[in-house]
Amino acid sequence: MTPELLDRDMARRARYSQGAGIMRIIPAAVARPRDIGMLRATIGDARNASLSITPRGAGTAMDGGNIGPGLVLDLSSFDSGGCDVDAIARRAIVSPSLTLAELRAAAAPHGLRLPPEPSSAAWATLGGMVSTNAAGAASLRHGSIRPWIEALTLETVDGPLHLARGESPPGTHPVVGRWAQQVVPVLEQHRDEIRRRYPAVRKNSAGYALDHWLAHRELIDVVIGSEGTLGVITRLTVRLDAQPAVRMSLRAVLDRRDHLEPAIEAIRPYDPETLEFLDESFLGVIRRTQQSVDTDAALLGAGSILLADFTGDDASEVSARMAAAAAATAPHARIDLALRPDEIERLWAVRHGASPALAALEDGRRSLQVVEDGCVPPGALQAYIEAVDAACRSAGVDVVIFGHAGDGHVHVNLLPRTGDPSWPDRIAAVYRRVSGDVIALGGTPSGEHGAGRLRAPLLGALYGEAVMQCHAAVKDAFDPIGLFNPGVIIGRADPLASLKLGPNAPAIPADADEWLADLERTADWGRCRW
Ligand SMILES: Cc1cc2nc3c(=O)[nH]c(=O)nc-3n(C[C@H](O)[C@H](O)[C@H](O)COP(=O)(O)OP(=O)(O)OC[C@H]3O[C@@H](n4cnc5c(N)ncnc54)[C@H](O)[C@@H]3O)c2cc1C
């Protein structure tokens, strides 16, 4: 008989009822397995108790993929965050509970790094990053985490499955058998539709990566970005890259928003590693909340700003590239260049202050991630930003826009006044309209955060019925009993019926409510466990 590993204490369950997003679902139980034996026993206990399983790392995902009504499986202590760096081969074998910050610290002495760097690096686990196909500012040059994963082990309903790039998956594994018999024929049948319906964007974390499977025929690509719906990742092999020796930064201050696309197009040919954007809406919040993240007078009258990093190993080559980008951008913007680390820090302070400034708003408005992750094809960014603005104006909701301009990908935080009883209707109007707009512009509702529960109901409109049938076939092959994260990626439930605040928010003990509110204010996700 297995030990009782499922904790049903309400105080602890309440702490796992939210991630970093807008939803709240109280789980029936929580568990924190520390090794593979405990993990398997816990999965067995959940099956015996007829509970679904939601794997969870640090809980920083915003799309509701890390919360669920069954068992929340806290993997933040799994395998002691193990990390084994092979400097010669430039790779690391890691536990899924390792945070990106810990991997950075282990790789840095060897002059190595993992380039896709979410700004949640201090807390985000490798398991969570791989499961959401996470990305970040440097993804402009280095892509999302997908191509950096060489191998992984997934604990499935049929036991462990090891997948490695360039190797055939083990044919005797039941998942691999079902994949060959049930999924491959469906994917072949709908091949043209998949190619047509996957958006031509630089980043996409919405749904299973069927487009990548068609391109490379690697099963590992389907698991990357699968948001805990196919099993539990228990081990990862991560490719590492040499750290660049030189970093320099450029800031372009734009007076008018219609200079945005020309400025992006002027900078991009010079191969920046990052190209980030802070819209006038964001700078307005910074000014009003008097966040002293940057006292630079140039920003006071700015419409919006672009920040670009140029990196490499040869200082004169990097500096020449940045100077050429500056000259090309000068007709559209005022330019500042930073060569020294302290100057670079000063230019970037305003970008790094984005999330803390929004989380700490104390003027009756609440920063909510409702349509926070849209990504559109290059050239459509300005149209998308204008569509977001129009939707928010029409619904009477303030908005803040910032993010990864070089990838056509911006984060949109709504700032409803939650003292006004109509705020849930207002954000629902924005959700409907902006989700339609991003798809109409040829984009995806998620560039890097995932579909989760928040965007699962949008995938039908994004991909169409045939591609959603392919999604169902994938889920059935890996998880025929629907054990892992049902309702995530494939689901129709209205996410706005499960908001974490407002009249319909599920009741939790007052101290847990306060604990979660404090977590949101301080963004201290490292303590999001018991
Ligand atoms: C302030 C802030 C900034 C952020 N910036 C970025 C950014 O720049 N780029 C970006 O991409 N994201 C960003 N995010 C979102 C988030 O940090 C990432 O999605 C991150 O990768 C999630 O990691 P996690 O450990 O918190 O995973 P969780 O939130 O716990 O889980 C995320 C998903 O992964 C699944 N999962 C977790 N571990 C496993 C496992 N071992 N096996 C199977 N499934 C698993 C869960 O079921 C869930 O669906 C940000 C979030 C915050 C709060």
Coordinates of C-alpha atoms and ligand atoms in Angstrom, one line a residue:
M1 CA 0.0 0.0 0.0
T2 CA 1.4 3.5 -0.9
P3 CA 1.8 6.1 1.8
E4 CA -0.8 8.9 1.8
L5 CA 1.0 11.5 -0.3
L6 CA -1.9 13.7 -1.1
D7 CA -2.3 16.7 1.2
R8 CA -5.9 17.9 1.5
D9 CA -5.3 20.7 4.0
M10 CA -7.3 23.7 2.9
A11 CA -4.7 26.3 4.0
R12 CA -2.1 24.7 1.7
R13 CA -4.5 24.0 -1.1
A14 CA -5.5 27.6 -1.2
R15 CA -1.9 28.7 -1.8
Y16 CA -1.9 26.6 -4.9
S17 CA -5.2 28.0 -6.2
Q18 CA -3.5 30.7 -8.3
G19 CA -0.5 31.1 -10.5
A20 CA 0.8 34.5 -11.8
G21 CA -2.4 34.9 -13.9
I22 CA -5.9 36.1 -13.4
M23 CA -7.6 32.7 -12.5
R24 CA -8.3 30.9 -9.3
I25 CA -9.2 27.2 -9.0
I26 CA -8.9 25.5 -5.6
P27 CA -7.3 22.0 -6.0
A28 CA -8.7 19.0 -4.2
A29 CA -5.2 18.1 -3.1
V30 CA -1.5 19.1 -3.3
A31 CA 1.7 17.0 -3.2
R32 CA 5.4 17.7 -3.4
P33 CA 7.3 14.6 -4.6
R34 CA 11.1 14.8 -4.0
D35 CA 12.2 11.9 -6.1
I36 CA 11.1 9.6 -8.9
G37 CA 9.8 6.9 -6.4
M38 CA 7.7 9.4 -4.6
L39 CA 6.5 10.9 -7.9
R40 CA 5.3 7.5 -9.2
A41 CA 3.6 6.7 -5.8
T42 CA 1.9 10.1 -5.9
I43 CA 0.6 9.7 -9.4
G44 CA -0.7 6.3 -8.3
D45 CA -2.5 7.8 -5.4
A46 CA -4.1 10.5 -7.6
R47 CA -5.3 7.8 -10.0
N48 CA -6.8 5.8 -7.2
A49 CA -8.5 8.9 -5.9
S50 CA -9.8 9.8 -9.5
L51 CA -8.0 13.1 -9.4
S52 CA -6.5 14.8 -12.4
I53 CA -2.9 16.0 -12.1
T54 CA -1.6 19.5 -12.8
P55 CA 2.2 19.6 -12.7
R56 CA 3.6 22.8 -11.4
G57 CA 7.1 24.4 -11.2
A58 CA 7.3 27.9 -9.6
G59 CA 3.7 28.9 -10.6
T60 CA 4.8 31.9 -12.6
A61 CA 2.9 31.1 -15.8
M62 CA 0.1 33.5 -16.4
D63 CA -2.2 31.3 -18.5
G64 CA -3.8 29.1 -15.8
G65 CA -1.9 26.0 -16.9
N66 CA -0.4 25.7 -13.4
I67 CA -3.7 25.4 -11.5
G68 CA -6.4 22.8 -11.6
P69 CA -9.3 21.2 -9.7
G70 CA -7.5 17.8 -9.0
L71 CA -4.0 17.3 -7.6
V72 CA -1.5 20.1 -8.0
L73 CA 1.9 18.4 -8.2
D74 CA 4.5 20.9 -6.9
L75 CA 7.7 19.8 -8.6
S76 CA 9.8 22.7 -7.1
S77 CA 11.8 20.3 -4.9
F78 CA 11.9 17.4 -7.3
D79 CA 15.4 15.8 -7.5
S80 CA 16.9 18.6 -5.5
G81 CA 17.2 20.9 -8.5
G82 CA 20.1 18.7 -9.9
C83 CA 22.4 20.2 -12.5
D84 CA 25.4 18.6 -14.2
V85 CA 27.2 20.9 -16.7
D86 CA 29.4 19.3 -19.4
A87 CA 31.5 22.3 -20.4
I88 CA 33.3 20.5 -23.3
A89 CA 30.0 19.3 -24.9
R90 CA 28.3 22.6 -24.0
R91 CA 25.3 20.9 -22.4
A92 CA 23.7 20.4 -19.0
I93 CA 21.6 17.6 -17.7
V94 CA 19.2 19.1 -15.2
S95 CA 16.3 18.4 -13.0
P96 CA 13.0 20.1 -14.0
S97 CA 13.0 21.9 -10.7
L98 CA 16.2 23.8 -11.4
T99 CA 15.5 27.5 -11.9
L100 CA 17.0 29.4 -14.8
A101 CA 18.9 31.5 -12.3
E102 CA 20.5 28.4 -10.8
L103 CA 21.4 27.1 -14.3
R104 CA 23.0 30.5 -15.1
A105 CA 25.0 30.3 -11.9
A106 CA 26.2 26.8 -12.7
A107 CA 27.0 27.5 -16.4
A108 CA 28.7 31.0 -15.9
P109 CA 32.0 29.7 -14.5
H110 CA 32.4 27.8 -17.8
G111 CA 31.6 30.9 -19.9
L112 CA 28.3 29.3 -20.9
R113 CA 24.7 30.3 -20.8
L114 CA 21.2 29.3 -21.9
P115 CA 20.2 32.2 -24.2
P116 CA 16.4 32.2 -24.1
E117 CA 16.0 34.1 -20.8
P118 CA 12.5 34.9 -19.5
S119 CA 12.5 37.9 -17.2
S120 CA 11.1 35.5 -14.5
A121 CA 14.5 33.7 -14.5
A122 CA 14.9 34.1 -10.7
W123 CA 12.0 31.8 -10.1
A124 CA 11.0 30.0 -13.4
T125 CA 12.0 26.3 -13.4
L126 CA 13.4 24.5 -16.4
G127 CA 10.4 22.2 -16.3
G128 CA 8.0 25.1 -16.5
M129 CA 10.0 26.8 -19.2
V130 CA 10.1 23.8 -21.4
S131 CA 6.4 23.1 -20.9
T132 CA 5.4 26.6 -22.0
N133 CA 8.1 26.8 -24.7
A134 CA 9.3 30.0 -22.9
A135 CA 11.2 32.7 -24.5
G136 CA 12.4 36.2 -23.6
A137 CA 14.2 39.3 -24.8
A138 CA 17.2 37.4 -26.3
S139 CA 14.8 35.1 -28.2
L140 CA 15.0 37.7 -31.0
R141 CA 18.3 36.1 -32.0
H142 CA 18.2 32.8 -30.2
G143 CA 14.6 31.6 -30.5
S144 CA 12.5 30.1 -27.8
I145 CA 13.7 27.3 -25.6
R146 CA 12.6 24.6 -28.0
P147 CA 15.8 24.3 -30.1
W148 CA 17.9 24.3 -26.9
I149 CA 16.4 21.1 -25.6
E150 CA 18.3 18.0 -26.7
A151 CA 16.6 15.4 -24.7
L152 CA 14.0 14.9 -22.0
T153 CA 12.3 12.1 -20.0
L154 CA 8.6 12.3 -19.5
E155 CA 6.7 10.2 -16.9
T156 CA 3.6 9.2 -18.8
V157 CA 0.6 7.1 -17.8
D158 CA 2.5 4.2 -19.3
G159 CA 5.8 4.9 -17.5
P160 CA 8.9 6.8 -18.4
L161 CA 9.5 7.8 -22.0
H162 CA 12.9 9.1 -23.1
L163 CA 13.0 11.3 -26.2
A164 CA 16.3 12.7 -27.7
R165 CA 16.9 14.6 -30.9
G166 CA 18.3 12.5 -33.7
E167 CA 17.2 9.2 -32.0
S168 CA 14.2 7.1 -32.8
P169 CA 11.8 7.0 -29.9
P170 CA 11.6 3.5 -28.2
G171 CA 9.2 1.6 -30.5
T172 CA 8.1 -0.7 -27.6
H173 CA 6.7 2.1 -25.5
P174 CA 2.9 2.2 -25.6
V175 CA 2.8 6.0 -26.3
V176 CA 5.1 5.6 -29.3
G177 CA 3.0 2.7 -30.6
R178 CA -0.2 4.8 -30.3
W179 CA 1.5 7.8 -31.8
A180 CA 2.5 5.7 -34.9
Q181 CA -0.9 4.1 -35.3
Q182 CA -3.3 6.8 -34.3
V183 CA -1.6 10.2 -34.7
V184 CA 0.7 10.0 -37.6
P185 CA -2.1 9.1 -40.1
V186 CA -4.2 12.1 -38.8
L187 CA -1.3 14.5 -39.1
E188 CA -0.5 13.3 -42.6
Q189 CA -4.1 13.7 -43.6
H190 CA -4.2 17.3 -42.3
R191 CA -0.7 18.2 -43.2
D192 CA -1.6 21.0 -45.6
E193 CA -4.2 22.4 -43.2
I194 CA -1.6 22.4 -40.3
R195 CA 0.9 24.3 -42.5
R196 CA -1.8 26.8 -43.5
R197 CA -3.3 27.4 -40.1
Y198 CA -0.1 27.8 -38.0
P199 CA 0.5 31.5 -38.0
A200 CA 3.6 33.0 -39.7
V201 CA 4.9 34.5 -36.5
R202 CA 8.4 34.5 -34.9
K203 CA 7.1 33.0 -31.7
N204 CA 4.2 30.7 -30.9
S205 CA 3.3 29.0 -27.6
A206 CA -0.3 28.2 -28.3
G207 CA -1.1 24.5 -28.5
Y208 CA 1.0 21.5 -29.6
A209 CA 3.8 22.2 -32.0
L210 CA 2.4 20.2 -34.9
D211 CA 4.1 22.5 -37.4
H212 CA 7.5 21.6 -35.9
W213 CA 6.7 17.9 -35.9
L214 CA 5.8 18.1 -39.6
A215 CA 9.1 19.9 -40.3
H216 CA 11.4 17.7 -38.2
R217 CA 9.5 14.5 -37.3
E218 CA 10.8 14.7 -33.7
L219 CA 8.4 13.7 -31.0
I220 CA 10.3 15.8 -28.5
D221 CA 8.9 18.9 -30.2
V222 CA 5.4 17.9 -29.3
V223 CA 6.2 17.5 -25.6
I224 CA 8.0 20.9 -25.6
G225 CA 5.2 23.5 -25.0
S226 CA 2.6 20.8 -24.0
E227 CA 2.0 22.5 -20.6
G228 CA 1.8 19.4 -18.4
T229 CA -1.0 17.8 -20.5
L230 CA 1.1 14.8 -21.7
G231 CA 2.9 13.8 -18.5
V232 CA 5.6 15.0 -16.1
I233 CA 9.0 16.0 -17.3
T234 CA 11.6 14.4 -14.9
R235 CA 14.9 15.1 -16.6
L236 CA 16.2 17.5 -19.3
T237 CA 19.3 17.8 -21.4
V238 CA 19.9 21.5 -22.3
R239 CA 22.2 22.8 -24.9
L240 CA 24.3 25.8 -23.8
D241 CA 26.0 28.6 -25.7
A242 CA 29.1 30.6 -25.1
Q243 CA 28.5 33.9 -23.3
P244 CA 29.3 36.9 -25.5
A245 CA 32.3 38.9 -24.4
V246 CA 30.8 42.2 -25.3
R247 CA 27.4 43.9 -24.8
M248 CA 26.4 47.4 -25.8
S249 CA 23.0 49.0 -25.8
L250 CA 21.0 51.4 -27.9
R251 CA 17.9 53.4 -26.9
A252 CA 15.7 55.0 -29.4
V253 CA 13.2 57.5 -28.0
L254 CA 10.2 57.9 -30.3
D255 CA 7.9 60.9 -30.3
R256 CA 5.2 59.3 -32.3
R257 CA 3.9 55.8 -32.3
D258 CA 3.8 55.7 -36.2
H259 CA 7.6 55.8 -36.1
L260 CA 7.6 52.4 -34.4
E261 CA 7.6 50.1 -37.4
P262 CA 10.2 52.1 -39.4
A263 CA 12.5 52.2 -36.3
I264 CA 12.2 48.5 -35.8
E265 CA 13.0 47.8 -39.4
A266 CA 16.0 50.2 -39.2
I267 CA 17.5 48.4 -36.2
R268 CA 16.7 44.7 -37.1
P269 CA 19.1 44.2 -40.0
Y270 CA 22.1 44.9 -37.7
D271 CA 21.4 41.7 -35.7
P272 CA 20.6 43.0 -32.2
E273 CA 20.3 40.3 -29.6
T274 CA 17.2 42.0 -28.1
L275 CA 14.8 44.7 -29.3
E276 CA 12.4 45.7 -26.6
F277 CA 9.6 48.2 -26.6
L278 CA 7.9 50.4 -23.9
D279 CA 4.8 52.1 -25.2
E280 CA 3.6 55.5 -24.2
S281 CA 0.9 53.8 -22.1
F282 CA 3.7 52.1 -20.0
L283 CA 5.8 55.3 -19.7
G284 CA 2.6 57.1 -18.5
V285 CA 2.2 54.6 -15.6
I286 CA 5.8 54.9 -14.7
R287 CA 5.4 58.7 -14.5
R288 CA 2.1 58.7 -12.6
T289 CA 3.2 56.1 -10.1
Q290 CA 6.5 58.1 -9.7
Q291 CA 8.6 54.9 -10.0
S292 CA 12.0 56.4 -9.9
V293 CA 13.4 53.7 -12.2
D294 CA 14.8 56.2 -14.6
T295 CA 15.0 59.9 -14.0
D296 CA 16.4 60.5 -17.5
A297 CA 14.9 63.8 -18.8
A298 CA 14.7 62.3 -22.3
L299 CA 12.0 60.0 -21.2
L300 CA 9.7 62.6 -19.7
G301 CA 8.3 63.8 -23.0
A302 CA 8.8 60.5 -24.8
G303 CA 6.0 58.8 -26.8
S304 CA 7.6 55.4 -26.5
I305 CA 11.1 53.8 -26.5
L306 CA 12.9 50.9 -28.1
L307 CA 15.9 49.3 -26.3
A308 CA 18.3 47.1 -28.3
D309 CA 21.3 45.1 -27.1
F310 CA 24.2 44.3 -29.5
T311 CA 26.5 41.5 -28.4
G312 CA 29.5 39.6 -29.8
D313 CA 33.1 38.8 -29.1
D314 CA 34.8 41.6 -30.9
A315 CA 34.2 45.1 -29.4
S316 CA 35.0 47.0 -32.6
E317 CA 32.6 44.8 -34.7
V318 CA 29.8 45.1 -32.1
S319 CA 30.3 48.9 -31.8
A320 CA 30.3 49.3 -35.6
R321 CA 27.1 47.3 -35.9
M322 CA 25.4 49.4 -33.2
A323 CA 26.6 52.7 -34.8
A324 CA 25.2 51.6 -38.1
A325 CA 21.8 50.8 -36.5
A326 CA 21.9 54.2 -34.7
A327 CA 22.5 56.0 -38.0
A328 CA 19.7 54.1 -39.7
T329 CA 17.2 54.8 -36.9
A330 CA 18.1 58.5 -36.4
P331 CA 15.5 59.8 -38.9
H332 CA 12.8 58.2 -36.7
A333 CA 14.0 58.7 -33.1
R334 CA 16.4 60.3 -30.7
I335 CA 19.2 57.9 -30.0
D336 CA 21.3 57.2 -26.9
L337 CA 24.2 54.6 -26.8
A338 CA 25.6 52.8 -23.8
L339 CA 29.0 51.1 -23.8
R340 CA 29.8 50.7 -20.1
P341 CA 28.0 48.3 -17.8
D342 CA 26.7 51.1 -15.6
E343 CA 25.4 53.1 -18.6
I344 CA 23.7 49.9 -20.0
E345 CA 22.1 49.3 -16.6
R346 CA 20.7 52.8 -16.6
L347 CA 19.2 52.5 -20.0
W348 CA 17.5 49.2 -19.2
A349 CA 16.3 50.2 -15.7
V350 CA 13.0 51.4 -17.0
R351 CA 12.3 48.0 -18.8
H352 CA 13.3 45.9 -15.8
G353 CA 11.0 48.0 -13.7
A354 CA 8.0 47.1 -15.8
S355 CA 6.5 44.1 -13.9
P356 CA 7.3 45.4 -10.4
A357 CA 5.7 48.8 -11.2
L358 CA 2.6 47.2 -12.5
A359 CA 2.3 44.7 -9.6
A360 CA 2.6 47.4 -7.0
L361 CA -0.1 49.8 -8.4
E362 CA -2.0 51.2 -5.5
D363 CA -4.5 53.6 -7.2
G364 CA -7.6 51.5 -7.3
R365 CA -6.5 49.8 -10.6
R366 CA -5.3 46.2 -10.8
S367 CA -2.9 44.9 -13.4
L368 CA -4.5 41.8 -15.0
Q369 CA -3.0 39.6 -17.7
V370 CA -6.1 38.9 -19.9
V371 CA -4.7 39.3 -23.4
E372 CA -1.1 39.7 -22.4
D373 CA 0.8 37.6 -24.9
G374 CA -0.3 38.3 -28.5
C375 CA 2.3 38.0 -31.2
V376 CA 1.8 39.1 -34.8
P377 CA 3.8 38.8 -38.0
P378 CA 6.6 41.3 -38.6
G379 CA 5.0 44.5 -40.0
A380 CA 1.7 44.0 -38.2
L381 CA 2.8 45.3 -34.8
Q382 CA 1.6 48.8 -35.1
A383 CA -1.8 47.7 -36.3
Y384 CA -2.0 45.3 -33.4
I385 CA -1.1 47.9 -30.8
E386 CA -3.8 50.2 -32.3
A387 CA -6.3 47.4 -32.2
V388 CA -5.6 46.8 -28.5
D389 CA -5.9 50.5 -27.8
A390 CA -9.2 50.8 -29.6
A391 CA -10.6 47.8 -27.8
C392 CA -9.6 49.1 -24.4
R393 CA -10.9 52.6 -25.1
S394 CA -14.2 51.2 -26.2
A395 CA -14.4 49.0 -23.1
G396 CA -13.3 51.9 -20.8
V397 CA -10.2 50.0 -19.5
D398 CA -6.7 51.5 -19.1
V399 CA -3.9 49.4 -20.6
V400 CA -0.2 49.2 -20.6
I401 CA 1.8 47.8 -23.5
F402 CA 5.4 46.7 -23.6
G403 CA 7.5 43.8 -24.7
H404 CA 9.5 42.1 -27.5
A405 CA 9.0 44.5 -30.4
G406 CA 11.6 42.8 -32.6
D407 CA 9.5 39.6 -32.6
G408 CA 6.2 41.4 -33.2
H409 CA 5.3 40.3 -29.7
V410 CA 4.0 42.7 -26.9
H411 CA 2.7 42.2 -23.4
V412 CA -0.6 43.9 -22.7
N413 CA -1.7 44.4 -19.1
L414 CA -5.2 45.6 -18.5
L415 CA -5.7 48.0 -15.6
P416 CA -9.4 47.9 -14.7
R417 CA -10.7 49.8 -11.7
T418 CA -11.9 46.9 -9.6
G419 CA -14.0 49.1 -7.4
D420 CA -16.3 49.6 -10.4
P421 CA -18.7 46.6 -10.5
S422 CA -18.7 46.5 -14.3
W423 CA -15.0 45.7 -14.5
P424 CA -15.5 41.9 -15.2
D425 CA -17.7 42.8 -18.2
R426 CA -15.2 45.4 -19.4
I427 CA -12.3 43.0 -19.4
A428 CA -14.4 40.3 -21.0
A429 CA -15.2 42.7 -23.9
V430 CA -11.4 43.3 -24.4
Y431 CA -10.7 39.6 -24.2
R432 CA -13.2 38.8 -27.0
R433 CA -12.3 41.7 -29.2
V434 CA -8.5 41.6 -29.0
S435 CA -8.4 37.8 -29.3
G436 CA -10.3 38.1 -32.6
D437 CA -8.0 41.0 -33.7
V438 CA -4.8 39.1 -33.1
I439 CA -6.0 36.1 -35.1
A440 CA -7.3 38.4 -37.9
L441 CA -3.9 40.0 -38.2
G442 CA -2.4 36.6 -38.8
G443 CA -1.0 36.3 -35.2
T444 CA -1.2 34.0 -32.2
P445 CA -2.8 34.8 -28.8
S446 CA 0.4 33.4 -27.2
G447 CA 3.9 34.2 -28.2
E448 CA 5.6 32.6 -25.1
H449 CA 3.3 32.2 -22.1
G450 CA 1.2 29.3 -23.4
A451 CA -2.5 28.6 -24.0
G452 CA -3.2 27.2 -20.6
R453 CA -6.8 27.5 -19.5
L454 CA -7.0 31.2 -20.4
R455 CA -6.5 30.7 -24.1
A456 CA -7.6 27.1 -24.7
P457 CA -11.1 28.2 -25.9
L458 CA -9.4 30.4 -28.6
L459 CA -7.5 27.6 -30.3
G460 CA -10.5 26.5 -32.3
A461 CA -10.7 29.9 -33.9
L462 CA -6.9 30.1 -34.4
Y463 CA -6.4 26.6 -35.9
G464 CA -9.8 25.4 -37.1
E465 CA -11.6 22.1 -36.5
A466 CA -9.2 19.7 -38.4
V467 CA -6.1 20.9 -36.5
M468 CA -8.0 20.7 -33.2
Q469 CA -8.8 17.0 -34.1
C470 CA -5.1 16.5 -34.4
H471 CA -4.6 18.1 -31.0
A472 CA -7.1 15.6 -29.6
A473 CA -5.3 12.7 -31.2
V474 CA -2.0 13.8 -29.7
K475 CA -3.6 14.0 -26.2
D476 CA -5.2 10.6 -26.6
A477 CA -1.9 8.9 -27.7
F478 CA 0.0 10.2 -24.7
D479 CA -2.7 10.3 -22.1
P480 CA -5.7 8.2 -23.1
I481 CA -7.2 8.4 -19.6
G482 CA -7.1 12.2 -19.4
L483 CA -5.0 12.2 -16.3
F484 CA -2.7 15.2 -17.0
N485 CA -4.0 18.7 -16.9
P486 CA -7.4 18.3 -18.6
G487 CA -8.8 21.6 -19.7
V488 CA -5.4 23.0 -20.5
I489 CA -4.7 23.6 -24.3
I490 CA -7.8 21.6 -25.2
G491 CA -10.8 23.0 -23.4
R492 CA -13.9 25.2 -23.8
A493 CA -14.5 26.4 -20.3
D494 CA -14.8 30.2 -20.0
P495 CA -11.7 31.3 -18.2
L496 CA -13.3 34.5 -17.0
A497 CA -15.8 32.4 -15.0
S498 CA -12.8 31.5 -12.7
L499 CA -11.4 34.9 -11.9
K500 CA -9.2 35.2 -8.8
L501 CA -11.1 38.4 -7.7
G502 CA -14.6 39.8 -8.0
P503 CA -18.0 38.5 -6.9
N504 CA -17.6 35.0 -8.2
A505 CA -14.0 34.2 -7.0
P506 CA -13.9 30.9 -5.1
A507 CA -13.7 31.6 -1.3
I508 CA -10.4 30.8 0.4
P509 CA -9.3 31.4 4.0
A510 CA -8.6 35.1 4.6
D511 CA -4.9 34.5 5.5
A512 CA -4.4 32.6 2.3
D513 CA -6.1 35.4 0.3
E514 CA -3.7 37.9 1.9
W515 CA -0.7 35.7 1.3
L516 CA -1.6 35.4 -2.4
A517 CA -2.2 39.2 -2.7
D518 CA 1.1 39.9 -1.1
L519 CA 2.8 37.4 -3.4
E520 CA 1.4 39.3 -6.4
R521 CA 2.4 42.7 -5.0
T522 CA 6.0 41.7 -4.2
A523 CA 6.3 39.3 -7.1
D524 CA 8.3 37.0 -4.8
W525 CA 7.4 33.8 -6.6
G526 CA 10.3 31.9 -4.9
R527 CA 8.0 31.4 -1.9
C528 CA 5.0 30.1 -3.9
R529 CA 5.1 26.7 -2.2
W530 CA 4.7 25.4 1.3
Ligands
LIG1 C1 7.2 38.7 -13.7 C2 7.1 37.6 -14.7 C3 7.9 37.7 -15.9 C4 7.8 36.8 -16.9 N1 8.5 36.9 -18.0 C5 8.5 35.9 -19.0 C6 9.3 36.0 -20.1 O1 10.1 36.9 -20.3 N2 9.2 35.0 -21.0 C7 8.4 33.9 -20.9 O2 8.4 33.0 -21.7 N3 7.6 33.8 -19.8 C8 7.6 34.8 -18.8 N4 6.8 34.6 -17.7 C9 5.9 33.5 -17.6 C10 6.6 32.3 -16.8 O3 7.6 32.8 -15.9 C11 7.1 31.2 -17.7 O4 6.0 30.6 -18.4 C12 7.9 30.1 -17.0 O5 8.5 29.3 -18.0 C13 7.0 29.3 -16.1 O6 7.9 28.5 -15.3 P1 7.3 27.9 -13.9 O7 8.4 27.1 -13.3 O8 6.8 29.0 -13.0 O9 6.2 27.0 -14.4 P2 4.7 26.9 -13.8 O10 4.0 28.2 -14.0 O11 4.6 26.3 -12.5 O12 4.0 25.9 -14.9 C14 3.9 26.3 -16.3 C15 3.3 25.1 -17.1 O13 4.3 24.1 -17.1 C16 3.8 22.9 -16.6 N5 4.9 22.2 -15.9 C17 5.7 22.8 -15.0 N6 6.6 21.9 -14.7 C18 6.4 20.7 -15.4 C19 7.0 19.5 -15.4 N7 8.1 19.2 -14.7 N8 6.5 18.5 -16.3 C20 5.4 18.8 -17.0 N9 4.8 20.0 -17.0 C21 5.3 21.0 -16.2 C22 2.6 23.3 -15.8 O14 1.6 22.3 -15.7 C23 2.1 24.5 -16.5 O15 1.2 24.2 -17.5 C24 6.9 35.6 -16.7 C25 6.2 35.5 -15.5 C26 6.3 36.5 -14.5 C27 5.5 36.3 -13.3

